Coordinates of C-alpha atoms and ligand atoms in Angstrom, one line a residue:
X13 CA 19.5 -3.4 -0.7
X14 CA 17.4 -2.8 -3.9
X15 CA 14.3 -3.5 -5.2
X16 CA 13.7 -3.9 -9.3
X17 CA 10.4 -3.8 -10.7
X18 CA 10.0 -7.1 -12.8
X19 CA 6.7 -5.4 -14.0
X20 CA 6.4 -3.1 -12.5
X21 CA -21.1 4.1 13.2
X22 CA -20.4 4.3 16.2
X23 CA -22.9 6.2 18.2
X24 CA -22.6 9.9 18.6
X25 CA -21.4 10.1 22.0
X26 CA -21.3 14.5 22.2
X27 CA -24.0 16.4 22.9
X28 CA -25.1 18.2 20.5
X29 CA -24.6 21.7 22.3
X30 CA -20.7 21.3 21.7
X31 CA -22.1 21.5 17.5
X32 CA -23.5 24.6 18.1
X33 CA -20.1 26.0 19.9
X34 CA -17.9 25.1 17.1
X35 CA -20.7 26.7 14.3
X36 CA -20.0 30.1 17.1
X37 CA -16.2 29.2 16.3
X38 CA -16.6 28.9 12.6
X39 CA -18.8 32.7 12.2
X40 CA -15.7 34.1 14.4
X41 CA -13.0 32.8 12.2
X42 CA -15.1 34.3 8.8
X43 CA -16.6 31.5 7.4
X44 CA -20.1 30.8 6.9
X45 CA -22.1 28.8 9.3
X46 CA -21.9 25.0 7.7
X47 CA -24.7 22.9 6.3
X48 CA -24.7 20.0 9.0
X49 CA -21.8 18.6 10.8
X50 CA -21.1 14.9 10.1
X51 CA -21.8 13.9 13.4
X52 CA -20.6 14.9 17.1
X53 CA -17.4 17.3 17.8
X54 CA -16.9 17.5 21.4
X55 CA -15.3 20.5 22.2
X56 CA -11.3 20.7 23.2
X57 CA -12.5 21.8 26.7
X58 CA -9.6 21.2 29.4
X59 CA -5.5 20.1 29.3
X60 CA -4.3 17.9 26.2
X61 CA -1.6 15.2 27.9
X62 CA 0.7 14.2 25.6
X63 CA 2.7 10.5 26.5
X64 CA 5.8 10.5 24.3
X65 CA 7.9 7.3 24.8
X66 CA 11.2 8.3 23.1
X67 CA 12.6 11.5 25.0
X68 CA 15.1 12.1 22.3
X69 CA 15.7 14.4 19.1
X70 CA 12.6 14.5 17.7
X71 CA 10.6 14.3 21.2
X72 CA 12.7 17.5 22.9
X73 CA 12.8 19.4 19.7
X74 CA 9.1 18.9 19.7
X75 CA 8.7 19.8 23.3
X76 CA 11.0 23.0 23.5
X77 CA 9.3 24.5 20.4
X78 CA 5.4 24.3 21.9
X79 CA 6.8 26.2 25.0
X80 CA 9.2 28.8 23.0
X81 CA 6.1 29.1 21.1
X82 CA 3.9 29.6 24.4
X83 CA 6.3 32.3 25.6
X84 CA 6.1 34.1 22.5
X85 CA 10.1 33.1 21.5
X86 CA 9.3 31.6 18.0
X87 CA 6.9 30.7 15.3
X88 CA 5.5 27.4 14.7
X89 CA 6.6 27.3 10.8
X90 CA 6.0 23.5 9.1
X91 CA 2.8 23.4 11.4
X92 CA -0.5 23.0 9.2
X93 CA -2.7 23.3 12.3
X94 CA -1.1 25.8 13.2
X95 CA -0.9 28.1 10.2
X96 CA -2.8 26.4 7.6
X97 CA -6.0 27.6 6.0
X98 CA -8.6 25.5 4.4
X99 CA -10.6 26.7 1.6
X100 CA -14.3 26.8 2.0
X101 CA -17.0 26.8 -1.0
X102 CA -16.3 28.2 -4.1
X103 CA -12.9 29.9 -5.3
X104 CA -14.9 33.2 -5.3
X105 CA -16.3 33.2 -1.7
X106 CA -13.2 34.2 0.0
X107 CA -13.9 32.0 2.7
X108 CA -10.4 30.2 4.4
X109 CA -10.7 30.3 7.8
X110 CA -7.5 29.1 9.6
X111 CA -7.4 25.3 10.1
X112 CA -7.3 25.8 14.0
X113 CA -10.3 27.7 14.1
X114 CA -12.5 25.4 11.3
X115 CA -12.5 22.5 13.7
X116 CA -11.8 22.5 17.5
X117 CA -8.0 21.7 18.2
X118 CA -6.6 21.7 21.5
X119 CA -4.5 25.1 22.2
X120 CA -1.2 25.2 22.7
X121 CA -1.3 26.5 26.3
X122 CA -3.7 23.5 27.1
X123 CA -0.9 20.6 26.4
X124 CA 0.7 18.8 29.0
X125 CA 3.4 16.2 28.4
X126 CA 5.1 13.2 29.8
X127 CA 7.6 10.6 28.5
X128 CA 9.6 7.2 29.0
X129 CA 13.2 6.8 27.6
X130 CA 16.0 4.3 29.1
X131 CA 18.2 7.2 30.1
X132 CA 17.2 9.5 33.1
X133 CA 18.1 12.9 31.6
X134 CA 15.3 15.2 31.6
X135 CA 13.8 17.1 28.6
X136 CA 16.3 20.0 29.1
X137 CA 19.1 17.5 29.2
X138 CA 18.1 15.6 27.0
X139 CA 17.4 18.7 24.3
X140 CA 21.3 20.0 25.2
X141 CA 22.4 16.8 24.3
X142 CA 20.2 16.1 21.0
X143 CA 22.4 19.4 20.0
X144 CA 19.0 20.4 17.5
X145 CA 18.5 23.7 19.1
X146 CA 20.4 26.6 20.4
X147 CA 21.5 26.3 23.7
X148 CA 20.8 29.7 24.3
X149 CA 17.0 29.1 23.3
X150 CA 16.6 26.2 25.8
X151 CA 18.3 28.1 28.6
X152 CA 15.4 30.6 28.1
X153 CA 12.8 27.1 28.7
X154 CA 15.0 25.4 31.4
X155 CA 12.8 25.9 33.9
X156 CA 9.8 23.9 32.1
X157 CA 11.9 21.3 30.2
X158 CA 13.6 20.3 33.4
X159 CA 10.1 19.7 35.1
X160 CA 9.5 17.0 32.1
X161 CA 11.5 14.2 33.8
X162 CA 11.3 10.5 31.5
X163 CA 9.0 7.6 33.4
X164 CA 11.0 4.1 33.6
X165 CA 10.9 2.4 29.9
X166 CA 10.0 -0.7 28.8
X167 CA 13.2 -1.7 26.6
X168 CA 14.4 -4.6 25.5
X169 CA 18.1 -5.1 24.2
X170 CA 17.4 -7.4 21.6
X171 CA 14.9 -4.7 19.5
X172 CA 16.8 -2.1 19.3
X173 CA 21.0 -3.3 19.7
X174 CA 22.9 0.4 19.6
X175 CA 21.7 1.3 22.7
X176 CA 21.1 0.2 26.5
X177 CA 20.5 2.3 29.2
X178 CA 19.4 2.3 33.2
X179 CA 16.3 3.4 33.4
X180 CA 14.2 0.3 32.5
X181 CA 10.9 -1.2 33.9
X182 CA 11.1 -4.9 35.4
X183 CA 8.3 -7.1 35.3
X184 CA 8.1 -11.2 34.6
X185 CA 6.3 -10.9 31.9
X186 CA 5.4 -8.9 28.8
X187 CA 1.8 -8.6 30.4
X188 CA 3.2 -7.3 33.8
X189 CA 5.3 -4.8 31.8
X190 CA 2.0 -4.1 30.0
X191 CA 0.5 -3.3 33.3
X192 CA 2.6 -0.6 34.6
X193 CA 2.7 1.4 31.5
X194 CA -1.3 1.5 32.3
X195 CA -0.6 2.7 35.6
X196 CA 1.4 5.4 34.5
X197 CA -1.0 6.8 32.4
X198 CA -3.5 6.4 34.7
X199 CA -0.7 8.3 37.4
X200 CA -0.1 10.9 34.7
X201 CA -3.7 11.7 34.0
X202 CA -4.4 12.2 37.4
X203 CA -1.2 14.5 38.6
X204 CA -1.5 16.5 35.1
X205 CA -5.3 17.3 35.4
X206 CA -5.6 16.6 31.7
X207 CA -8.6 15.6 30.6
X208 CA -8.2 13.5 27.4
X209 CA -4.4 11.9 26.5
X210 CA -2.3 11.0 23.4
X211 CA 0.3 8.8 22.6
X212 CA 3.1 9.9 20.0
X213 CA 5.8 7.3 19.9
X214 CA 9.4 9.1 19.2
X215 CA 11.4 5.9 20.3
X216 CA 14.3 4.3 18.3
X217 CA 13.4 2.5 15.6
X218 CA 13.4 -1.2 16.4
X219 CA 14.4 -4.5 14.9
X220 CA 12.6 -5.7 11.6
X221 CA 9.6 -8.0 12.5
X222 CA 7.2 -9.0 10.5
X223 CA 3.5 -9.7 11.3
X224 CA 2.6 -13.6 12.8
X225 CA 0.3 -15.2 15.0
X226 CA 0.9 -13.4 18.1
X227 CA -0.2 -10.6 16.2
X228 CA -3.9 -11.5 14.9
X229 CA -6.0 -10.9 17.5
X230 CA -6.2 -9.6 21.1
X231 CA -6.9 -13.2 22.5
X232 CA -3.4 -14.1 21.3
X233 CA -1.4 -11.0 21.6
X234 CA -2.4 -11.2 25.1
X235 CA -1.4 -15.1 25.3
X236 CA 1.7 -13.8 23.9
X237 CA 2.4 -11.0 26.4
X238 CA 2.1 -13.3 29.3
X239 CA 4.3 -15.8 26.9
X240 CA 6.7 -13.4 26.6
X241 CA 7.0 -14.0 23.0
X242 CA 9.7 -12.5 21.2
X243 CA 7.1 -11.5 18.7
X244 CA 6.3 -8.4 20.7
X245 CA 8.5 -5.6 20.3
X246 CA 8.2 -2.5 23.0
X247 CA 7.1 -0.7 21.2
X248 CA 3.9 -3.1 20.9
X249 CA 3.7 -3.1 24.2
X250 CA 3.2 0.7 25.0
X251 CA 0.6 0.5 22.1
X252 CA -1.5 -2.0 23.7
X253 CA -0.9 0.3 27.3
X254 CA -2.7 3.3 25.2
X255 CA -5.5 1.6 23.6
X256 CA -6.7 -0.7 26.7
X257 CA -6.7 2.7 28.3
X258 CA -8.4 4.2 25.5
X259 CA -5.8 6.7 24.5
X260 CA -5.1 7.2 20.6
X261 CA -1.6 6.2 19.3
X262 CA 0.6 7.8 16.6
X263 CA 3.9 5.8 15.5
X264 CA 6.5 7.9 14.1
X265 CA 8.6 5.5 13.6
X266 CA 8.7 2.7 10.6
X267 CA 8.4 -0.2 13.4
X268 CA 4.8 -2.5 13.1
X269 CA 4.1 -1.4 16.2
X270 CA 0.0 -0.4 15.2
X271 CA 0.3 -2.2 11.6
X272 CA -1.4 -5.4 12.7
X273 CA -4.4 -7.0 13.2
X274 CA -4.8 -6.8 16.9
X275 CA -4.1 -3.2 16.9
X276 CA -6.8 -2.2 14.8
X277 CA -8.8 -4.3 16.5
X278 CA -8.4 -2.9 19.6
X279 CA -8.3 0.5 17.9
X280 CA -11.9 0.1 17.1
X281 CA -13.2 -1.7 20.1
X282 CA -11.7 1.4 22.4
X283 CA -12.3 3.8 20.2
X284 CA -8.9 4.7 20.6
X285 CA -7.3 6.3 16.6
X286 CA -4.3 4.8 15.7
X287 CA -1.7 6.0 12.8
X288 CA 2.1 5.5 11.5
X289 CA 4.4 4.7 10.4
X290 CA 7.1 7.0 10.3
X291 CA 7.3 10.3 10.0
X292 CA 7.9 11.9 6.2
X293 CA 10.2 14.5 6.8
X294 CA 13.4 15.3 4.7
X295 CA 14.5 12.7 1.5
X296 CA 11.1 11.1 1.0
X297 CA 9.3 14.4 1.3
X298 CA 11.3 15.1 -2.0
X299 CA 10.6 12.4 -3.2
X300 CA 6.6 12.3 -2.9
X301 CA 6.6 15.1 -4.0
X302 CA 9.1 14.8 -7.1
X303 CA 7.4 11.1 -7.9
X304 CA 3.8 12.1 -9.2
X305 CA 5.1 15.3 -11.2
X306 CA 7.3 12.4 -13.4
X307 CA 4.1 10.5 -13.7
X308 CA 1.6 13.3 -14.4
X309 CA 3.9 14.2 -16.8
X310 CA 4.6 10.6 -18.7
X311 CA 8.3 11.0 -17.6
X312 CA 9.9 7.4 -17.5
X313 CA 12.0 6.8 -14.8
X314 CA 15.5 4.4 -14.9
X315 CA 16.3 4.6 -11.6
X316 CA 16.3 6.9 -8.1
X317 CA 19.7 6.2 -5.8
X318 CA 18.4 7.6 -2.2
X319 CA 22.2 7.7 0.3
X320 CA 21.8 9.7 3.6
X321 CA 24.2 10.7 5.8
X322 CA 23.3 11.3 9.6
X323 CA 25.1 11.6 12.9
X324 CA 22.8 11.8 15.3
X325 CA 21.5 8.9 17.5
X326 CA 18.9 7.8 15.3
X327 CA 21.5 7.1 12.8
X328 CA 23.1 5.3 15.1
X329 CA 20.5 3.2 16.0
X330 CA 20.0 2.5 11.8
X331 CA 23.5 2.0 11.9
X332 CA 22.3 -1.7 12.8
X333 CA 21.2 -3.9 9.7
X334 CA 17.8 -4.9 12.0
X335 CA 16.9 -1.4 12.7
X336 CA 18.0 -0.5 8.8
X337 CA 16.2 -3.0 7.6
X338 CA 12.6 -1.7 8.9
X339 CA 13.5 2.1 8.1
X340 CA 14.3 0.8 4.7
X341 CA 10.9 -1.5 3.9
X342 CA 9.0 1.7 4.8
X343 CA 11.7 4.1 2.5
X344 CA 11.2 1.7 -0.7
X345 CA 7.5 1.4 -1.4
X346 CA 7.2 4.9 -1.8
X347 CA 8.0 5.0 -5.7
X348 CA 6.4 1.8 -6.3
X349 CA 2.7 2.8 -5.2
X350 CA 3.2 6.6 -6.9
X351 CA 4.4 5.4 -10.1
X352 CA 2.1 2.2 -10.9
X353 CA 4.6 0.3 -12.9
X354 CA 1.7 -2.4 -13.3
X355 CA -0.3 0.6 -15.5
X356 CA 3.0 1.9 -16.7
X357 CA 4.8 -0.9 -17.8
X358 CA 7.1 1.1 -19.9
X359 CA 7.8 4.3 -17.9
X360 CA 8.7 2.6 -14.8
X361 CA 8.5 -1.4 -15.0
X362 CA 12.2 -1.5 -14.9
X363 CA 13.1 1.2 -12.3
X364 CA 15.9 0.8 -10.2
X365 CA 15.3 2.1 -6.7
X366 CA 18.3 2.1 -3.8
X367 CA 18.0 3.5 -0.3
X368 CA 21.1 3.8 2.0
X369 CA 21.7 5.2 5.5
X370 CA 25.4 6.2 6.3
X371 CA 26.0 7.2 9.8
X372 CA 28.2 9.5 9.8
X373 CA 28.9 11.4 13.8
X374 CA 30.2 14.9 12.3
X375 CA 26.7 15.7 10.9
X376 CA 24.9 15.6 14.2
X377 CA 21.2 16.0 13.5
X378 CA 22.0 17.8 10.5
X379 CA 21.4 14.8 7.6
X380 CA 22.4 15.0 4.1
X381 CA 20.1 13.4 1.6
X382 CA 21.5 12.2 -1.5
X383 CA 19.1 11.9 -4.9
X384 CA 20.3 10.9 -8.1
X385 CA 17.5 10.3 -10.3
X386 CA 17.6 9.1 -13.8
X387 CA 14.4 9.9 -15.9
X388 CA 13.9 9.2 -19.4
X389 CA 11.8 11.8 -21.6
X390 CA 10.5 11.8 -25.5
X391 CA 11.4 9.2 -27.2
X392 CA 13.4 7.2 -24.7
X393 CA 16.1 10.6 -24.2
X394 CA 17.8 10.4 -20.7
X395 CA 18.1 13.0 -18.3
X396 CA 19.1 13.3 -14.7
X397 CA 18.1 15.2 -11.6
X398 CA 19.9 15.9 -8.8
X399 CA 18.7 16.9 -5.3
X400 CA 20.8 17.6 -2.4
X401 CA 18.6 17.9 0.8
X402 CA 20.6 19.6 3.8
X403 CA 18.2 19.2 5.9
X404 CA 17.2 19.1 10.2
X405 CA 15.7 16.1 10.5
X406 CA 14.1 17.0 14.0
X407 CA 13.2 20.8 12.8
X408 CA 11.3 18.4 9.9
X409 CA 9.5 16.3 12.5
X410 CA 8.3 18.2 15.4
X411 CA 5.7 20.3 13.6
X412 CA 4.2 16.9 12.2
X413 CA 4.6 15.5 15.7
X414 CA 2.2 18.7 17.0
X415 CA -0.2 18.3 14.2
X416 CA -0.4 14.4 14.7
X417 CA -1.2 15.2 18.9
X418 CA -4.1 18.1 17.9
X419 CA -5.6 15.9 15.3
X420 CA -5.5 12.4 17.1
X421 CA -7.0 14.4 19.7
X422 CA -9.7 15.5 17.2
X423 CA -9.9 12.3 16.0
X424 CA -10.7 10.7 19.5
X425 CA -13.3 13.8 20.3
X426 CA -15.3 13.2 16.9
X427 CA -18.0 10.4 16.7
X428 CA -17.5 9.5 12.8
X429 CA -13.6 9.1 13.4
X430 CA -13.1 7.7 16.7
X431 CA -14.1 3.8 15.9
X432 CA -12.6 3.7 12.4
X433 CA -9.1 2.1 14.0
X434 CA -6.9 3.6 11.3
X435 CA -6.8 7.0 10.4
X436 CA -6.1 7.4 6.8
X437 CA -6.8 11.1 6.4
X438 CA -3.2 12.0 8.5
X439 CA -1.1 9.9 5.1
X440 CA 0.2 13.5 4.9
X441 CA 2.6 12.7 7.9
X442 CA 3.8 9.4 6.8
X443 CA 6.2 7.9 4.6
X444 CA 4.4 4.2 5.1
X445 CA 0.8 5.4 6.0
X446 CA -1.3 2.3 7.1
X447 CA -4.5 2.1 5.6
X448 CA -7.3 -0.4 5.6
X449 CA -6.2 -4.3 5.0
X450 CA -5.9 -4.7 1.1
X451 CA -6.2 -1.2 0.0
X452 CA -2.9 0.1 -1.2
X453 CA -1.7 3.8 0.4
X454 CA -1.6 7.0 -1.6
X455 CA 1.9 8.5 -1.3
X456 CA 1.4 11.3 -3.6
X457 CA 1.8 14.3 -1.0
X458 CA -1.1 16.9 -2.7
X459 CA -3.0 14.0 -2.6
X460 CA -2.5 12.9 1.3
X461 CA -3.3 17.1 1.5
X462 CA -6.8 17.0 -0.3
X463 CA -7.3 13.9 1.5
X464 CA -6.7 15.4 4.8
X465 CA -8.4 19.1 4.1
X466 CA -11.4 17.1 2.5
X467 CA -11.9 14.9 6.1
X468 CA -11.8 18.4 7.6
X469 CA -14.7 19.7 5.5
X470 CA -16.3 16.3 5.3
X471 CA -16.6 16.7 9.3
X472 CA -18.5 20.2 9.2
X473 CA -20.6 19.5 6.9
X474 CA -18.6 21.5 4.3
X475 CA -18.4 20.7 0.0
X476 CA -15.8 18.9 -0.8
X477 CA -13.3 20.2 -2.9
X478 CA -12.9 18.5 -6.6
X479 CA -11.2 21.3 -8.5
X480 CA -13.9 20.4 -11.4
X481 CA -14.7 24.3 -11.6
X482 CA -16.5 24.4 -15.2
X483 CA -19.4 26.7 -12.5
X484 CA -17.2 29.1 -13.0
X485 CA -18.0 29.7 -17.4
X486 CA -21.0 28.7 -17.2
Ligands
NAD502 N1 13.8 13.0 12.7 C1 13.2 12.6 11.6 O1 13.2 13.3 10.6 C2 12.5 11.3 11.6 C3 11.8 11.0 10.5 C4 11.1 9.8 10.5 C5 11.2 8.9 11.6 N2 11.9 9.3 12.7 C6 11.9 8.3 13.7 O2 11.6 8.9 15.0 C7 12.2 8.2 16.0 C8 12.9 9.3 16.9 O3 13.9 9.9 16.2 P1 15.0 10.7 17.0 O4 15.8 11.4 16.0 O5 14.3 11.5 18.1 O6 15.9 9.6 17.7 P2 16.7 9.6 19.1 O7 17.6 8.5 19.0 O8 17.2 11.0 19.3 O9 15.5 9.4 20.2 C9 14.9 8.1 20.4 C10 14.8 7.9 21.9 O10 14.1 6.8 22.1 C11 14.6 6.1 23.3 N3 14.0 4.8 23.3 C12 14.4 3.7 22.5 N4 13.6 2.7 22.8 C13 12.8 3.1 23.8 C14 11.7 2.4 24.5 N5 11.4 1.1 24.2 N6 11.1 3.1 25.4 C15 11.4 4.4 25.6 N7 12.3 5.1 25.0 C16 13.0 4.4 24.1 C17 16.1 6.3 23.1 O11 16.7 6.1 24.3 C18 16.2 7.7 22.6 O12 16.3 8.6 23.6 C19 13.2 7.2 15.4 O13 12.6 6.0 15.4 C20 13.3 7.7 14.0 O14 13.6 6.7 13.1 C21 12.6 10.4 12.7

């Protein structure tokens, strides 16, 4: 399919001591003690669970690299908490303390994890069978990624049609389903000692749905669970699980999942931060990054042909026009928002912009992204780009899934963030990022990074960063 362009508050719940820890943390790390926090930071003080329904790819690749990482096997490269610095004051201060040690991020020796899937493997199995990393490399972790077993799933056929498998919860009703997913977080928070949780959805991508009245508010998404309306996808379900239990929920998929009403509502009575949809990792990385240099530029653009070929169960699971249909709404607005062909009727109000998704089993996890772009340049002249991404899809994704889990986590922990429902400031990660009802997203990907780094400083108390820098000749 194608689209043209026919023109184109809450009370600080902290104590205030935990403040005074992090300005200790920020004088360590080299910076300067702040101004005034923006409200209340509790401190990351005891084990991080992490609840990951989807034990596939993405999930295990994710997994295997925190605990090669632990053991000193590997590097977390593509991780901005990790190794990302943020610049403090002016360009001449020399102050850019490490991201991890300007705010107060769970440690990677404090995270604990659990999962669901419909098959039984276990995270080693699983991993071996994914085929991302070396088997030699998850011999090493066999031990720990054995001990990570997958809970029962709540699955449904009819969402996600590639796949079926046996280890599936039963229940009458949506509701009862609902119910058990609550007492396995409740189980896991218990048996894991962790003192806070996090939700990071790495489960197929599901049928196309769009929003209706089961989905406006919690008095009739809760009629519908016990209903069991065919409105509610799973993946619903294990979002609702989270937020009556107060846990924050991150969707890396492009499903709806926390994209409607009676998630954000939820979201902000629990206080429990919600974000999606789907993770920006390989073709539209490119291409939110390629995007706004066309515009700042004045480049016209004719048309952008996206194909992808993929081999790995994901593809699979796209390989069905219901699942390819949601993957592809969240693929398409991309260019639209960057390029603003309603303020640049001429330069983009006739762009033509195709997505496709080829399965194709030889590549394994190893995709193949496809761009041809036609641009147009001084005086109408055409010219073409092309961009041939051989890329990891799930080496792309699990360094967004660890940042997403430490900054949820801050999120949940910091009093100005925690009853805002959506959390904007984490675009950076997605390739459909939800944002407040009526306000369109920003795409641009140096944007989503000002925008994330900015929240960061906003939070301590910190200037924000405008690049204006005329202090500099005065
Ligand atoms: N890898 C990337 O670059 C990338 C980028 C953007 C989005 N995504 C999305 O992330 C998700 C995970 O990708 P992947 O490559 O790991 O896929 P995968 O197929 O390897 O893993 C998905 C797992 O989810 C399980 N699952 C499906 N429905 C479930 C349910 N209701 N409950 C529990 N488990 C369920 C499947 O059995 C499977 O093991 C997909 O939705 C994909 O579209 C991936």
């Amino acid at each position: 399919m194608a689209t043209r362009n026919k023109s184109a508050k809450t009370a600080a719940k902290g104590p205030r001591v935990e403040v005074k820890n992090e300005i200790r943390n920020e004088r360590k790390s080299g910076s300067k003690p702040n101004r005034r926090d923006n409200g209340t930071i509790q401190t990351a003080k005891g084990k991080l669970g992490v609840m990951i329904p989807g034990m596939g790819a993405v999930a295990t690749t994710f997994v295997a690299g925190v605990e090669a990482i632990r053991k000193g096997l590997a590097k977390p490269i593509g991780s901005l908490t990790q190794m990302g610095t943020v610049r403090l004051g002016k360009r001449t201060d020399g102050r850019s303390p490490k991201i991890k040690e300007f705010v107060p991020l769970a440690g990677l020796d404090d995270l604990v994890f659990t999962g669901w899937d419909i098959f039984e493997d276990n995270m080693y199995e699983a991993a071996s069978n994914a085929g991302v990393l070396d088997q030699r490399l998850l011999d090493q972790l066999k031990p720990f990624l054995s001990s990570v077993t997958p809970r029962p799933a709540v699955f449904d056929h009819n969402y996600v049609k590639k796949i079926d498998g046996p280890n599936v919860k039963k229940g009458k009703t949506k509701m009862d389903l609902a119910e058990q997913l609550r007492d396995d977080i409740r189980d896991f928070k218990k048996t894991s000692g962790a003192s806070r949780l996090v939700t990071m959805w790495c489960g197929s991508t599901e049928s196309y749905i769009a929003a209706g009245e089961a989905h406006q508010s919690v008095k009739s998404f809760e009629k519908a669970l016990r209903e069991n309306d065919e409105m509610i996808a799973p993946s619903m379900v294990y979002a609702y699980a989270s937020m009556m239990e107060g846990v924050p929920f991150a969707n890396g998929a492009p499903n709806l999942t926390v994209d409607l009403p009676v998630m954000l509502e939820l979201s902000r009575k629990n206080e429990a931060p919600i974000c999606g949809k789907d993770f920006k990792t390989g073709q539209t990385l490119m291409k939110t990054v390629l995007a706004p240099a066309f515009k700042a530029r004045m480049l016209g653009l004719n048309g952008w042909f996206s194909t992808n070929i993929l081999g790995n169960r994901d593809g699979e699971v796209l390989d069905d026009p219901g699942s390819f249909k949601t993957k592809e709404e969240s693929k398409l607005s991309v260019l639209e928002h960057i390029l603003q062909p309603d303020l640049y009727p001429e330069l983009y109000g006739d762009m033509y912009h195709k997505v496709r998704i080829n399965y194709y089993p030889p590549r394994g996890d190893n995709k193949e992204g496809w761009d041809n772009i036609d641009i147009f340049g001084w005086l109408g002249y055409p010219m073409q780009i092309k961009v041939d991404f051989l890329c990891r899809d799930s080496i792309l994704a699990a360094p967004i899934v660890l940042d997403l889990v430490l900054l949820m986590d801050l999120a949940k922990r910091c009093s100005e963030l925690r009853g805002l429902g959506i959390q904007e400031w984490l675009s950076f990660y997605f390739k459909s990022p939800m944002t407040a009802p009526g306000l369109y997203p920003e795409h641009d990907l140096f944007i989503q990074l000002m925008k994330l780094k900015n929240t960061l400083r906003h939070l301590k108390g910190e200037e924000l960063i405008t690049h204006l820098g005329l202090e500099y000749y005065d």
